[in-house]
CSV table of C-alpha atoms and ligand atoms in Angstrom, one decimal:
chain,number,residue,atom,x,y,z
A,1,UNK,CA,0.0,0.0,0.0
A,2,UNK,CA,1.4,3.4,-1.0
A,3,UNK,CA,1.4,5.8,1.5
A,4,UNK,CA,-0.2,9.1,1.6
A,5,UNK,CA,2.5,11.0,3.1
A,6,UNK,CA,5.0,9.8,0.7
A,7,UNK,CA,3.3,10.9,-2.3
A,8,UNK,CA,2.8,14.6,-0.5
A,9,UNK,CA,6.4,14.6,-0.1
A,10,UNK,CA,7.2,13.4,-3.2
A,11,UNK,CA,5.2,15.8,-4.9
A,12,UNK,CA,7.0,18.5,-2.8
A,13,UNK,CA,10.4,17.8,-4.2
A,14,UNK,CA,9.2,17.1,-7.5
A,15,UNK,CA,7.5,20.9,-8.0
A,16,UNK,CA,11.2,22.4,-6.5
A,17,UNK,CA,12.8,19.9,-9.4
A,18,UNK,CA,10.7,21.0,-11.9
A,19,UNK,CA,10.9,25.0,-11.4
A,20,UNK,CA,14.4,24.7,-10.9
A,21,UNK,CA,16.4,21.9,-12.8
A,22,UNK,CA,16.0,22.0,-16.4
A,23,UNK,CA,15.8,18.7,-18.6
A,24,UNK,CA,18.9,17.0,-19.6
A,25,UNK,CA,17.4,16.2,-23.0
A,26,UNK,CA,16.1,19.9,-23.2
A,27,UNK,CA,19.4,21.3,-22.0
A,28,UNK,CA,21.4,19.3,-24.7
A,29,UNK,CA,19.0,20.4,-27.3
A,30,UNK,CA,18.9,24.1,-26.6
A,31,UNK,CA,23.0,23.4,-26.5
A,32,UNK,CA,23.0,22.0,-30.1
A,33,UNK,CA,20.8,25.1,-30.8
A,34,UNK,CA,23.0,27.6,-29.8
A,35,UNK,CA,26.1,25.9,-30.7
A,36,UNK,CA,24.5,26.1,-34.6
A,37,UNK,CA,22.3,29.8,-34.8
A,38,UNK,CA,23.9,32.3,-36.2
A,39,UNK,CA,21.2,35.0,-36.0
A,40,UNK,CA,22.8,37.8,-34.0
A,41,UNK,CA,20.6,38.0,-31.2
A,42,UNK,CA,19.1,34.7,-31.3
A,43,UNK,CA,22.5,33.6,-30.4
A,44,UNK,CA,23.1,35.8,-27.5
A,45,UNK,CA,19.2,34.4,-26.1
A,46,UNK,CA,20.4,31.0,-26.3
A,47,UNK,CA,23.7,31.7,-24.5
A,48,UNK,CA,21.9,34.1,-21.9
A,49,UNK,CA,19.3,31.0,-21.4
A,50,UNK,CA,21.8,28.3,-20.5
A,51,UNK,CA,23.9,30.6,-18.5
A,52,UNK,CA,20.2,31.4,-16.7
A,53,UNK,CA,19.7,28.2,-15.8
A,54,UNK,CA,23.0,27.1,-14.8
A,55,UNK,CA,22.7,30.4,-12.6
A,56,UNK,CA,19.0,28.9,-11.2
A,57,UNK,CA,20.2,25.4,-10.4
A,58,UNK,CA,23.2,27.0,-8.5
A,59,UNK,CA,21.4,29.3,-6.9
A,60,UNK,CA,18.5,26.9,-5.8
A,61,UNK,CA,15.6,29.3,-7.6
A,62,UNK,CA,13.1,29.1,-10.2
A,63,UNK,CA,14.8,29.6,-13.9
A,64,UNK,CA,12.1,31.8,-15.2
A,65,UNK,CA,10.2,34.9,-13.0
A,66,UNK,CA,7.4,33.3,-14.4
A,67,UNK,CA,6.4,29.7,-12.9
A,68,UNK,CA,3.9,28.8,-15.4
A,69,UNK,CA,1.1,26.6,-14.5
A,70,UNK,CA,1.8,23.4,-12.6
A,71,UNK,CA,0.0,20.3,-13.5
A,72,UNK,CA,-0.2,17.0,-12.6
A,73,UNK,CA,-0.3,13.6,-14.9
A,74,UNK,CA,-0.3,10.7,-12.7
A,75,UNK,CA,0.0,6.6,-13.8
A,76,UNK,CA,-1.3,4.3,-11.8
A,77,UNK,CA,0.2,0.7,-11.9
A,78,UNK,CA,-2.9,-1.6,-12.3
A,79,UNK,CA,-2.6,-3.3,-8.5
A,80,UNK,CA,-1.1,-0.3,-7.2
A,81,UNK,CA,-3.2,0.5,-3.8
A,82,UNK,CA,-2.7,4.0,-2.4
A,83,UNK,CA,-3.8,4.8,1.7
A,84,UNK,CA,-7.1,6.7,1.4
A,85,UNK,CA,-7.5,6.2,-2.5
A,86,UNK,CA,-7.5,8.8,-5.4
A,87,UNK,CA,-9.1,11.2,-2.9
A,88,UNK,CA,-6.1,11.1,-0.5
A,89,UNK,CA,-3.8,11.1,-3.3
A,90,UNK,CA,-5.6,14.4,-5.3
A,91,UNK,CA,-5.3,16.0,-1.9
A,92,UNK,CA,-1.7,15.3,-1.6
A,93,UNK,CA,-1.2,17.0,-5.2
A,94,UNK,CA,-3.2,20.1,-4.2
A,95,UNK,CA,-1.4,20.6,-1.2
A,96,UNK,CA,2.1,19.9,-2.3
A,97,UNK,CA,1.3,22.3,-5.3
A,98,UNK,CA,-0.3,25.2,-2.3
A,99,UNK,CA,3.1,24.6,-0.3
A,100,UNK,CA,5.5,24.9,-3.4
A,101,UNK,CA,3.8,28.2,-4.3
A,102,UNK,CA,5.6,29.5,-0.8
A,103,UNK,CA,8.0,27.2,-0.7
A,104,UNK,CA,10.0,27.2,-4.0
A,105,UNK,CA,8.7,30.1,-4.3
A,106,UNK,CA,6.4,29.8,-7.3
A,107,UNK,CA,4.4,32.4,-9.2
A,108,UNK,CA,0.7,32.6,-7.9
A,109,UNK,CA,-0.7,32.9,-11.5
A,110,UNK,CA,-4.1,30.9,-11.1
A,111,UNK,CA,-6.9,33.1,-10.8
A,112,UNK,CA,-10.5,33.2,-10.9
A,113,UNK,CA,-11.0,33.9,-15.2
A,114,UNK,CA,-13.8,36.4,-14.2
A,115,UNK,CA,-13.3,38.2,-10.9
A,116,UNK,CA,-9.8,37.3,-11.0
A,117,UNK,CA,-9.7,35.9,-7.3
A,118,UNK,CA,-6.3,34.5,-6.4
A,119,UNK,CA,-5.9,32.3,-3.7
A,120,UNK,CA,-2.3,33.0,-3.9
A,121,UNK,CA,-1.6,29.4,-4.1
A,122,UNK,CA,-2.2,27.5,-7.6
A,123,UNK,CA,-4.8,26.2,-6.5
A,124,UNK,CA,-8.6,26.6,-7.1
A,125,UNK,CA,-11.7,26.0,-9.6
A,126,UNK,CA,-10.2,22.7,-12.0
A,127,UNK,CA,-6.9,23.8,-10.6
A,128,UNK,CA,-4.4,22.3,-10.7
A,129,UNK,CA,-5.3,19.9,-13.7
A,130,UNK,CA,-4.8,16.0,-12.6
A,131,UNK,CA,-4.7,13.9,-16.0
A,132,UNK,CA,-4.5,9.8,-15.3
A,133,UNK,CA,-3.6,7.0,-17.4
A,134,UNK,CA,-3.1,3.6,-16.5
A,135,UNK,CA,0.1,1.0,-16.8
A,136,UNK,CA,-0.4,-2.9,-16.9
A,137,UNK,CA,1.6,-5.4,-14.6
A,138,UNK,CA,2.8,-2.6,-11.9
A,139,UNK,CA,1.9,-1.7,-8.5
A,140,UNK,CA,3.8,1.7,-8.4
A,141,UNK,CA,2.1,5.1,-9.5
A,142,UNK,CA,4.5,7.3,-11.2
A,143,UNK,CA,4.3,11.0,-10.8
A,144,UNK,CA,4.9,13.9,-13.1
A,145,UNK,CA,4.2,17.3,-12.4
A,146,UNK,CA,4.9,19.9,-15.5
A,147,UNK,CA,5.1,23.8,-14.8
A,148,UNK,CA,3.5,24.9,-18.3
A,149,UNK,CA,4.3,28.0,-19.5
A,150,UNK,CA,3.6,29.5,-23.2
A,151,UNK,CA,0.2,30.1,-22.0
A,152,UNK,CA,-0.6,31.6,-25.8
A,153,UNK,CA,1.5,29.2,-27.9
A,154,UNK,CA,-1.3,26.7,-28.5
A,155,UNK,CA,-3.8,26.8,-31.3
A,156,UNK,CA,-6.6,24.5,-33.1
A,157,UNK,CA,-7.6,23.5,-36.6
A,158,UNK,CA,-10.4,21.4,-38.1
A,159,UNK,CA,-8.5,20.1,-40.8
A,160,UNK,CA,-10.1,17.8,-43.4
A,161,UNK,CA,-8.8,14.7,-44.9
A,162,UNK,CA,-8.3,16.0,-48.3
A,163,UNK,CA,-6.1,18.7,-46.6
A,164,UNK,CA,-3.6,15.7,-46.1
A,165,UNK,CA,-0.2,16.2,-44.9
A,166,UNK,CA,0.2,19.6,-46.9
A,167,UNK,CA,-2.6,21.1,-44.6
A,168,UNK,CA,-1.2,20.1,-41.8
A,169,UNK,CA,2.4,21.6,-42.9
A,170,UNK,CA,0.6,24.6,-43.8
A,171,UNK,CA,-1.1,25.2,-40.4
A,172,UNK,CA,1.8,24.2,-38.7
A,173,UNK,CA,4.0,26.9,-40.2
A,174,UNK,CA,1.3,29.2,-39.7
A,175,UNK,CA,0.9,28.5,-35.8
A,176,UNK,CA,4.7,28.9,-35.6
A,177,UNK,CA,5.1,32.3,-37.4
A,178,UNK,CA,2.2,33.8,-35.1
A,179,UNK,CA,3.7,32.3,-31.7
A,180,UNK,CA,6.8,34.1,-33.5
A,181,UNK,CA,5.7,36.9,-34.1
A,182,UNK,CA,3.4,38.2,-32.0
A,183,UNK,CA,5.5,37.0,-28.5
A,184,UNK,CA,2.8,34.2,-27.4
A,185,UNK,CA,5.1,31.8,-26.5
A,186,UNK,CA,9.1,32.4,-25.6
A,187,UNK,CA,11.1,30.2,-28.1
A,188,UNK,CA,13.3,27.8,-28.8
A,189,UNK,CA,10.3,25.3,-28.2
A,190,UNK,CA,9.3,21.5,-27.5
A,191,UNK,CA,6.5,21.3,-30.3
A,192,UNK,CA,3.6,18.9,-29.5
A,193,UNK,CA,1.0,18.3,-32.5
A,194,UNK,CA,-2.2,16.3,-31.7
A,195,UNK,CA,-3.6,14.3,-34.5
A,196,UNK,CA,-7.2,13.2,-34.9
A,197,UNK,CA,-9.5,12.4,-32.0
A,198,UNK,CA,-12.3,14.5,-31.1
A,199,UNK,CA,-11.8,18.1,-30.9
A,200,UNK,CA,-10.8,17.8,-26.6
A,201,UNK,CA,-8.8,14.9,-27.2
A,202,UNK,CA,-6.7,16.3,-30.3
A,203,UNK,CA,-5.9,19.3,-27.8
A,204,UNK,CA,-5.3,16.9,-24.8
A,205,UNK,CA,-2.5,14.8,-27.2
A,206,UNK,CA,-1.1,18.3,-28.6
A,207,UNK,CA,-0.5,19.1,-25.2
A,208,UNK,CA,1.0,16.0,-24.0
A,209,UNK,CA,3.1,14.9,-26.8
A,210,UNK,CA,4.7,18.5,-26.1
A,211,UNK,CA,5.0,17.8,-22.7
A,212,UNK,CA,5.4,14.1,-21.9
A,213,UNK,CA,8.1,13.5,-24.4
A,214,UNK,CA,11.4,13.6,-24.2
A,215,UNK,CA,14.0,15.3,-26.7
A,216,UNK,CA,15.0,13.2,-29.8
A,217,UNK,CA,12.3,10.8,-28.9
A,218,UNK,CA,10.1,9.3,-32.1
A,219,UNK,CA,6.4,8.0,-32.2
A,220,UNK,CA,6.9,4.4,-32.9
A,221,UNK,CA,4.6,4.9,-36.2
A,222,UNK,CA,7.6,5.2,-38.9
A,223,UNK,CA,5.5,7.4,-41.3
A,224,UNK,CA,4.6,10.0,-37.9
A,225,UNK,CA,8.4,9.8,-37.0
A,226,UNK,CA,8.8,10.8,-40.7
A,227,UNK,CA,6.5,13.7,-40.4
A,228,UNK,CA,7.8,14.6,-36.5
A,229,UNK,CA,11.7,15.5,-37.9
A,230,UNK,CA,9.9,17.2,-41.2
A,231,UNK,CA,7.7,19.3,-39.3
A,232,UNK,CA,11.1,20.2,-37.2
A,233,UNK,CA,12.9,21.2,-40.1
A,234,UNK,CA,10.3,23.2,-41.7
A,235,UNK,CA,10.0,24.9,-38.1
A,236,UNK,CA,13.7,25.8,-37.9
A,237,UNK,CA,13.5,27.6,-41.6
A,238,UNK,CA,10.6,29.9,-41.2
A,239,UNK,CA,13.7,32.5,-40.7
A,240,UNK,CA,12.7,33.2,-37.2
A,241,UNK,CA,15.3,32.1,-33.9
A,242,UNK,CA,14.7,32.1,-30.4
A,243,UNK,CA,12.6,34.6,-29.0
A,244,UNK,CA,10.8,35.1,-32.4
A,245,UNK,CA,14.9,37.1,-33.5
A,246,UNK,CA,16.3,36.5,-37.1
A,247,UNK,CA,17.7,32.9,-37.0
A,248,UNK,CA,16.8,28.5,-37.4
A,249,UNK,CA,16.3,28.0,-34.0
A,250,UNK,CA,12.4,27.6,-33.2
A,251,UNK,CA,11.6,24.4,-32.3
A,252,UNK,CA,13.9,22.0,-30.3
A,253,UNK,CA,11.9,18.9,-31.4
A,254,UNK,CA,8.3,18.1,-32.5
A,255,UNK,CA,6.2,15.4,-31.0
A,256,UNK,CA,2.8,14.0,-32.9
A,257,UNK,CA,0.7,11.9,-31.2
A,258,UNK,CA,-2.6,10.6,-33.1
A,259,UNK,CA,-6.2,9.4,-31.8
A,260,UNK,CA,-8.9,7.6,-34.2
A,261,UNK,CA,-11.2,10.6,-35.5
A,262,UNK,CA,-14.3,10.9,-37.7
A,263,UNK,CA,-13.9,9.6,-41.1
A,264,UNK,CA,-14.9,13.1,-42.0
A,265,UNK,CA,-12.5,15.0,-40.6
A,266,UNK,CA,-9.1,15.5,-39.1
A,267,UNK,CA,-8.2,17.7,-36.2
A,268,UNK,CA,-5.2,19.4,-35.0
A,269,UNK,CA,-4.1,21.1,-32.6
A,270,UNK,CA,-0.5,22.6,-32.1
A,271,UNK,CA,1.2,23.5,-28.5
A,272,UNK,CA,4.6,25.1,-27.5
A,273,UNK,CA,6.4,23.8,-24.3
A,274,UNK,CA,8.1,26.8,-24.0
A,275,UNK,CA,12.2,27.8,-23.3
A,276,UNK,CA,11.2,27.0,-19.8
A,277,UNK,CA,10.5,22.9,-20.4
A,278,UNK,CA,9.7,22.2,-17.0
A,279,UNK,CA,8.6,18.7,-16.1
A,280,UNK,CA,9.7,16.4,-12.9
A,281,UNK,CA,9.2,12.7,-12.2
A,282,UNK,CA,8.8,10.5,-9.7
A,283,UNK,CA,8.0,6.5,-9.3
A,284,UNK,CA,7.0,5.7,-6.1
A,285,UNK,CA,7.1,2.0,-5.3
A,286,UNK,CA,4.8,-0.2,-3.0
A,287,UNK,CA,7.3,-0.2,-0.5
A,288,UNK,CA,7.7,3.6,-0.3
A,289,UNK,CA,11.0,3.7,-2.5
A,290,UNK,CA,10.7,6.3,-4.7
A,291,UNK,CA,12.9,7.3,-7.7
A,292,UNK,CA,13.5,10.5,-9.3
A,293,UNK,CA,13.9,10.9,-12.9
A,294,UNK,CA,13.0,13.7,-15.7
A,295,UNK,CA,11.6,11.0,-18.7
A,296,UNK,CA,7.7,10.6,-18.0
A,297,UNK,CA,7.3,7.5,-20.1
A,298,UNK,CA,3.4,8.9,-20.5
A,299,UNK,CA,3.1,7.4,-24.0
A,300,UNK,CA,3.9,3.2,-23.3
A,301,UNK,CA,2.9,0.7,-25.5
A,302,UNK,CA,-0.6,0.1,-23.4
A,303,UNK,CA,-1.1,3.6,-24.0
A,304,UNK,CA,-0.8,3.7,-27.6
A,305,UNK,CA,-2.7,-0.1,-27.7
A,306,UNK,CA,-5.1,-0.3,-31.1
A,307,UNK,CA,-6.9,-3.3,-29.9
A,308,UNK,CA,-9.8,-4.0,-27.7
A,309,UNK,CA,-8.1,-6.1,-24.9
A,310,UNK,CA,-4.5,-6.7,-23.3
A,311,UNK,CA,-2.4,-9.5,-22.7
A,312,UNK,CA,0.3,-9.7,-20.4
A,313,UNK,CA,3.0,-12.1,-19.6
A,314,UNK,CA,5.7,-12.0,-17.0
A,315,UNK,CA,8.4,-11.5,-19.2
A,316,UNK,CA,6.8,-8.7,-22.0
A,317,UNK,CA,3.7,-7.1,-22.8
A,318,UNK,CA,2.4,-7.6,-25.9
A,319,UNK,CA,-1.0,-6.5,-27.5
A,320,UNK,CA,-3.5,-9.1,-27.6
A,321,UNK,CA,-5.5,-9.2,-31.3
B,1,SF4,S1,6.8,31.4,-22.0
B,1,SF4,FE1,8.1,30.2,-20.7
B,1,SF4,S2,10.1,31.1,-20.7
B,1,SF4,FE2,8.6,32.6,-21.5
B,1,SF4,S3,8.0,33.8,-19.7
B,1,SF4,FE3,6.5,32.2,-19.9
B,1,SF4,S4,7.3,30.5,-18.6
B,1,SF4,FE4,9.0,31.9,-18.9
């Protein structure tokens, strides 16, 4: 049985982690960006960001003055039991995020969208957001907590299937040139692209693919990888840098996921994880161990499953047909 108070705790560290410690695979993205832009000031952002947050993990403070959002996805192993069930645990998020808010400190940006109440604490109506999904074979839960900024850099699309892949180039480029240009998302950026569904779930991918994957990871889909490092490259040559400057350094990587849609049309939606890619991890095991690590491992085999049900062995998981 997983204990309440670890997962509090947990969550603690993890929100400190996340504001603070940049990604590796981020880090040694932005550092192949900047070692390769040659736009004037675009260069000098890139080199002022990784001094930043070399100067934030040193320093023990948040990298950017502003925290973002912080959200929560959380995986539940399949016999994993937690003390006071998903109750205890959602109260254990919303607390840890209420405590970091002081603690870390974080920005209080969460407010009320009409009278603009602020509890000063992150927390409040559908806030923070807790997304779920489920793992096969495990009794751990796995924790992730992502401070999401770029509130503007996200957009949406009904596309239709004759709009094929040139469409979807087309409103990629055109989502990328307005985040550019009009400031709504600071760049170099992860790029998450959600495919198909219905119109929640193609934003719900968008935003995850952005968030949830790691640098220089590829959907397993060969033709979606394809289209993942093409939609990178035609990001990178709009003629816009970091911070929307002259330069080929927009998009750090780009991320599709896809979801079944009607046969009529095909959604899109297109999200920037911004210079500040903030995202934390943490497994906590049945016996209260609990590793740290920066990888979310959201999108796993069972979560991308095509089939009805799911066989498991000891050994491997493998889809059932
Ligand atoms: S978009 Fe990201 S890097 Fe820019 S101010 Fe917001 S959180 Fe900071």
């Amino acid at each position: 049985m997983i204990q309440v108070p670890i997962i509090k705790e947990t969550a603690l560290t993890l929100m400190d982690k996340a504001a603070i410690d940049i990604p590796d695979d981020y880090l040694t993205g932005l550092q192949k960006a900047a070692d390769t832009e040659e736009g004037d000031l675009s260069s000098f952002v890139l080199n002022a960001m990784l001094e930043n947050y070399q100067a934030a993990k040193e320093d023990r403070r948040a990298m950017c003055a502003d925290t973002g959002v912080p959200r929560w996805y959380v995986k539940m192993g399949n016999e994993a039991q937690i003390s006071g069930g998903p109750v205890a645990l959602e109260e254990a998020l919303r607390g840890a995020t209420a405590e970091a808010t002081t603690g870390v400190p974080l920005r209080p940006n969460r407010v009320h969208p009409l009278w603009r109440t602020d509890h000063n604490n992150n927390v409040g109506l559908n806030a923070p957001e807790i997304e779920y999904s489920f793992e096969p074979d495990a009794d751990w839960i796995d924790i992730t907590t992502v401070h999401k900024g770029g509130l503007f850099g996200s957009d949406y699309r009904m596309l239709f299937p004759g709009d094929g892949i040139e469409g979807i180039k087309r409103f990629f480029l055109d989502c990328l040139v307005a985040f550019g240009k009009r400031g709504l998302a600071c760049q170099p950026a992860i790029i998450g692209v959600g495919l198909g569904g219905s119109k929640d779930i193609t934003m719900v991918l968008g935003k995850q693919a952005a968030c949830l994957r790691t640098v220089g990871d590829r959907n397993p889909d060969p033709k979606v990888a394809e289209l993942e490092m093409e939609l990178k490259e035609l990001g990178n040559s709009i003629g816009m840098g970091a911070m929307g400057f002259v330069g080929k350094s927009m998009v750090i990587d780009c991320h599709i996921e896809c979801g079944f849609t009607h046969t009529g049309g095909m959604p899109m939606s297109v999200h920037a994880f911004c210079l500040s890619s903030r995202r934390a991890v943490a497994r906590i095991h049945r016996d209260g161990r609990v590793e740290y690590r920066t990888d979310p491992n959201w999108f796993t085999p069972y979560m991308r499953r095509e089939t009805i049900g799911w066989q498991s062995t000891t050994a491997s998981l493998k889809q059932s047909v």
